[in-house]
CSV table of C-alpha atoms and ligand atoms in Angstrom, one decimal:
chain,number,residue,atom,x,y,z
A,9,MET,CA,-136.2,66.7,79.4
A,10,THR,CA,-136.0,69.2,81.7
A,11,LYS,CA,-134.9,72.6,80.9
A,12,THR,CA,-131.4,72.0,82.1
A,13,GLN,CA,-130.7,69.3,80.1
A,14,ILE,CA,-132.2,70.3,76.5
A,15,TRP,CA,-129.5,73.5,77.4
A,16,THR,CA,-126.7,71.7,78.2
A,17,SER,CA,-127.0,69.3,74.9
A,18,ALA,CA,-127.6,72.2,73.3
A,19,PHE,CA,-124.6,73.7,74.6
A,20,LEU,CA,-122.5,70.5,73.8
A,21,ALA,CA,-124.2,70.3,70.5
A,22,VAL,CA,-122.2,74.1,69.8
A,23,PHE,CA,-119.2,73.0,71.3
A,24,ILE,CA,-118.9,69.8,68.7
A,25,VAL,CA,-120.2,72.0,65.7
A,26,LEU,CA,-117.8,74.7,67.0
A,27,PHE,CA,-114.2,71.7,67.2
A,28,PHE,CA,-115.7,70.5,63.9
A,29,LEU,CA,-115.6,73.7,62.5
A,30,GLN,CA,-111.7,74.8,63.6
A,31,ARG,CA,-110.9,71.0,62.2
A,32,ALA,CA,-112.0,72.3,58.6
A,33,THR,CA,-110.2,75.8,58.9
A,34,MET,CA,-107.4,74.2,60.1
A,35,LYS,CA,-106.9,71.7,57.3
A,36,ASP,CA,-107.6,75.5,54.8
A,37,GLU,CA,-104.6,76.7,56.2
A,38,ALA,CA,-102.4,73.4,55.9
A,39,ALA,CA,-103.3,73.6,52.6
A,40,SER,CA,-102.8,77.0,51.9
A,41,SER,CA,-99.6,77.3,53.4
A,42,GLY,CA,-98.5,74.4,50.6
A,43,PRO,CA,-96.7,77.0,48.5
A,44,MET,CA,-94.7,78.3,51.1
A,45,THR,CA,-93.7,74.4,52.0
A,46,ASP,CA,-92.8,74.6,48.2
A,47,MET,CA,-90.5,77.3,48.3
A,48,PRO,CA,-87.1,75.5,48.7
A,49,SER,CA,-87.9,73.6,45.5
A,50,ALA,CA,-88.4,76.3,44.4
A,51,SER,CA,-85.2,78.1,45.5
A,52,SER,CA,-83.3,75.0,44.5
A,53,GLN,CA,-84.5,75.2,40.8
A,54,LYS,CA,-81.6,77.9,40.4
A,55,THR,CA,-78.8,75.3,40.9
A,56,TYR,CA,-81.2,73.1,38.3
A,57,GLN,CA,-78.8,71.3,35.8
A,58,ALA,CA,-81.3,70.6,32.6
A,59,SER,CA,-80.3,66.9,31.2
A,60,GLY,CA,-79.2,65.6,27.7
A,61,GLU,CA,-82.5,65.1,26.6
A,62,GLU,CA,-83.6,68.6,27.7
A,63,LEU,CA,-80.7,70.1,26.2
A,64,VAL,CA,-81.6,68.5,23.0
A,65,LYS,CA,-85.1,69.9,23.0
A,66,SER,CA,-84.2,73.2,24.1
A,67,PHE,CA,-81.3,73.2,21.9
A,68,GLY,CA,-83.8,72.5,18.6
A,69,CYS,CA,-81.9,69.1,17.3
A,70,GLN,CA,-85.6,67.6,16.8
A,71,SER,CA,-86.6,70.2,14.1
A,72,CYS,CA,-84.4,68.7,12.0
A,73,HIS,CA,-83.4,65.6,13.2
A,74,GLY,CA,-87.4,64.9,14.6
A,75,SER,CA,-89.3,64.6,17.8
A,76,ASP,CA,-88.2,61.1,18.0
A,77,LEU,CA,-84.2,61.7,16.6
A,78,LYS,CA,-84.8,58.9,14.4
A,79,GLY,CA,-84.2,61.2,11.3
A,80,THR,CA,-86.2,63.8,8.7
A,81,GLY,CA,-85.9,64.4,5.8
A,82,LEU,CA,-83.7,67.7,6.3
A,83,ALA,CA,-81.0,65.4,8.7
A,84,PRO,CA,-80.0,61.7,9.5
A,85,ALA,CA,-80.7,59.8,12.5
A,86,LEU,CA,-79.3,59.9,15.5
A,87,VAL,CA,-79.1,56.3,17.3
A,88,GLY,CA,-77.0,53.6,17.1
A,89,LEU,CA,-74.1,56.4,17.4
A,90,SER,CA,-72.2,54.7,20.2
A,91,SER,CA,-70.6,52.5,17.1
A,92,TYR,CA,-69.0,55.8,15.3
A,93,TYR,CA,-67.9,58.4,18.3
A,94,ASP,CA,-67.4,58.3,21.8
A,95,ARG,CA,-68.0,61.2,24.2
A,96,ASP,CA,-65.0,63.0,23.1
A,97,LYS,CA,-65.5,62.6,19.4
A,98,LEU,CA,-68.8,63.5,19.7
A,99,THR,CA,-68.8,66.5,22.0
A,100,ASN,CA,-66.1,67.6,19.1
A,101,TYR,CA,-68.1,66.9,16.7
A,102,LEU,CA,-71.4,68.9,17.9
A,103,ARG,CA,-68.5,72.1,18.7
A,104,ASN,CA,-67.2,71.7,14.8
A,105,PRO,CA,-69.6,69.3,12.5
A,106,ASN,CA,-67.2,70.6,9.6
A,107,SER,CA,-63.8,68.8,10.5
A,108,PHE,CA,-65.6,65.6,10.1
A,109,MET,CA,-66.7,66.6,6.7
A,110,ASP,CA,-64.2,64.3,4.9
A,111,GLN,CA,-65.2,61.0,6.4
A,112,ASP,CA,-67.1,58.9,3.7
A,113,ARG,CA,-70.1,58.8,5.7
A,114,PHE,CA,-70.3,62.8,5.5
A,115,VAL,CA,-69.8,62.7,2.3
A,116,ASP,CA,-73.0,60.7,1.5
A,117,PHE,CA,-75.0,63.1,3.9
A,118,LYS,CA,-74.1,65.8,2.3
A,119,GLN,CA,-75.6,64.3,-1.1
A,120,LYS,CA,-78.6,63.2,0.7
A,121,TYR,CA,-79.1,66.4,2.9
A,122,ARG,CA,-77.7,68.6,0.3
A,123,ASN,CA,-79.5,72.2,1.4
A,124,ILE,CA,-79.3,71.6,5.3
A,125,VAL,CA,-76.0,71.7,7.1
A,126,MET,CA,-75.3,70.8,10.9
A,127,PRO,CA,-75.1,73.9,13.1
A,128,ALA,CA,-71.8,74.1,15.2
A,129,TYR,CA,-72.7,74.4,18.6
A,130,SER,CA,-68.9,76.2,19.8
A,131,ASN,CA,-70.6,78.6,21.4
A,132,LYS,CA,-72.6,76.3,23.9
A,133,ASP,CA,-71.3,75.2,27.4
A,134,VAL,CA,-68.8,72.2,26.7
A,135,LYS,CA,-70.7,70.5,29.7
A,136,ASP,CA,-74.0,70.6,28.4
A,137,LEU,CA,-73.0,69.2,25.1
A,138,GLY,CA,-71.1,66.5,27.1
A,139,LYS,CA,-74.3,65.6,28.9
A,140,ILE,CA,-76.5,65.7,25.3
A,141,ALA,CA,-73.4,63.1,23.9
A,142,ASP,CA,-74.2,61.1,26.4
A,143,TYR,CA,-77.4,61.0,25.9
A,144,LEU,CA,-77.2,60.6,22.3
A,145,LEU,CA,-74.7,57.6,22.7
A,146,GLY,CA,-77.0,56.1,24.9
A,147,LEU,CA,-80.2,55.8,22.3
A,148,ASN,CA,-80.2,52.7,19.9
B,205,HEC,C1,-80.7,72.8,10.8
B,205,HEC,C2,-80.9,71.4,10.7
B,205,HEC,C3,-80.2,70.6,12.1
B,205,HEC,C4,-80.2,71.2,13.2
B,205,HEC,C5,-80.8,72.1,14.2
B,205,HEC,C6,-79.2,70.1,14.4
B,205,HEC,N1,-78.9,69.4,13.2
B,205,HEC,FE1,-77.4,67.5,13.3
B,205,HEC,N2,-77.3,67.4,11.7
B,205,HEC,C7,-77.7,68.1,10.4
B,205,HEC,C8,-77.5,67.4,9.4
B,205,HEC,C9,-77.5,68.0,7.5
B,205,HEC,C10,-76.4,66.8,9.2
B,205,HEC,C11,-76.1,65.7,8.4
B,205,HEC,C12,-74.2,66.2,8.6
B,205,HEC,C13,-74.2,67.6,7.4
B,205,HEC,O1,-74.9,67.6,6.2
B,205,HEC,O2,-74.1,68.4,7.9
B,205,HEC,C14,-76.6,66.3,10.7
B,205,HEC,C15,-75.5,65.2,11.7
B,205,HEC,C16,-75.9,65.2,13.1
B,205,HEC,C17,-74.7,64.6,13.9
B,205,HEC,C18,-74.2,63.3,12.8
B,205,HEC,C19,-74.6,62.1,12.7
B,205,HEC,C20,-73.8,60.7,12.3
B,205,HEC,O3,-74.5,60.0,11.8
B,205,HEC,O4,-72.8,61.2,12.4
B,205,HEC,C21,-74.7,64.7,15.1
B,205,HEC,C22,-74.7,63.6,16.3
B,205,HEC,C23,-75.9,65.7,15.0
B,205,HEC,N3,-76.2,66.5,13.8
B,205,HEC,C24,-76.3,66.4,16.2
B,205,HEC,C25,-77.3,67.1,16.5
B,205,HEC,C26,-77.6,67.5,17.9
B,205,HEC,C27,-77.2,67.1,19.2
B,205,HEC,C28,-77.9,68.8,17.2
B,205,HEC,C29,-78.8,69.9,18.7
B,205,HEC,C30,-78.1,70.6,19.8
B,205,HEC,C31,-78.3,69.2,16.1
B,205,HEC,N4,-78.0,68.1,15.4
B,205,HEC,C32,-79.1,70.1,15.4
B,205,HEC,C33,-78.8,69.1,10.7
B,205,HEC,C34,-79.4,69.7,11.9
């Protein structure tokens, strides 16, 4: 190789290296701009609606009814409720459990879960209770 050829190939090699370096840093930029492109979904969290299942978790129903809602020593199972309730009735129950206490099933519950009372959720948004009702009625 002549000196000129060596210099030319060296020059080309530098170019190629620079080219790939630039591509690599471009990828970095794309990656680091990731959170920025996530911004729309972060702001849409403001209008995020919790599902019935999530509400059951956040309202603490599982602490008495069990993590699988299959019942514990503290409270009965919340499965198969559709034989006893429709959506309205179940929503009403959650708002005011005491108004159901004269029913036979609840007389039994009172015996069985002597020291525990199903809390009234009348301070909660009815829409949320409706979602919980929908969710519970789907459990079998
Ligand atoms: C402090 C414990 C406790 C918590 C918390 C609790 N429950 Fe209850 N729940 C009970 C008990 C005890 C009963 C049985 C009725 C009674 O004795 O008042 C019951 C009964 C029920 C029933 C009637 C079941 C049937 O077969 O008719 C439903 C529905 C229900 N709970 C849903 C819920 C939901 C939904 C939540 C959360 C929003 C919740 N409970 C939170 C204790 C609790």
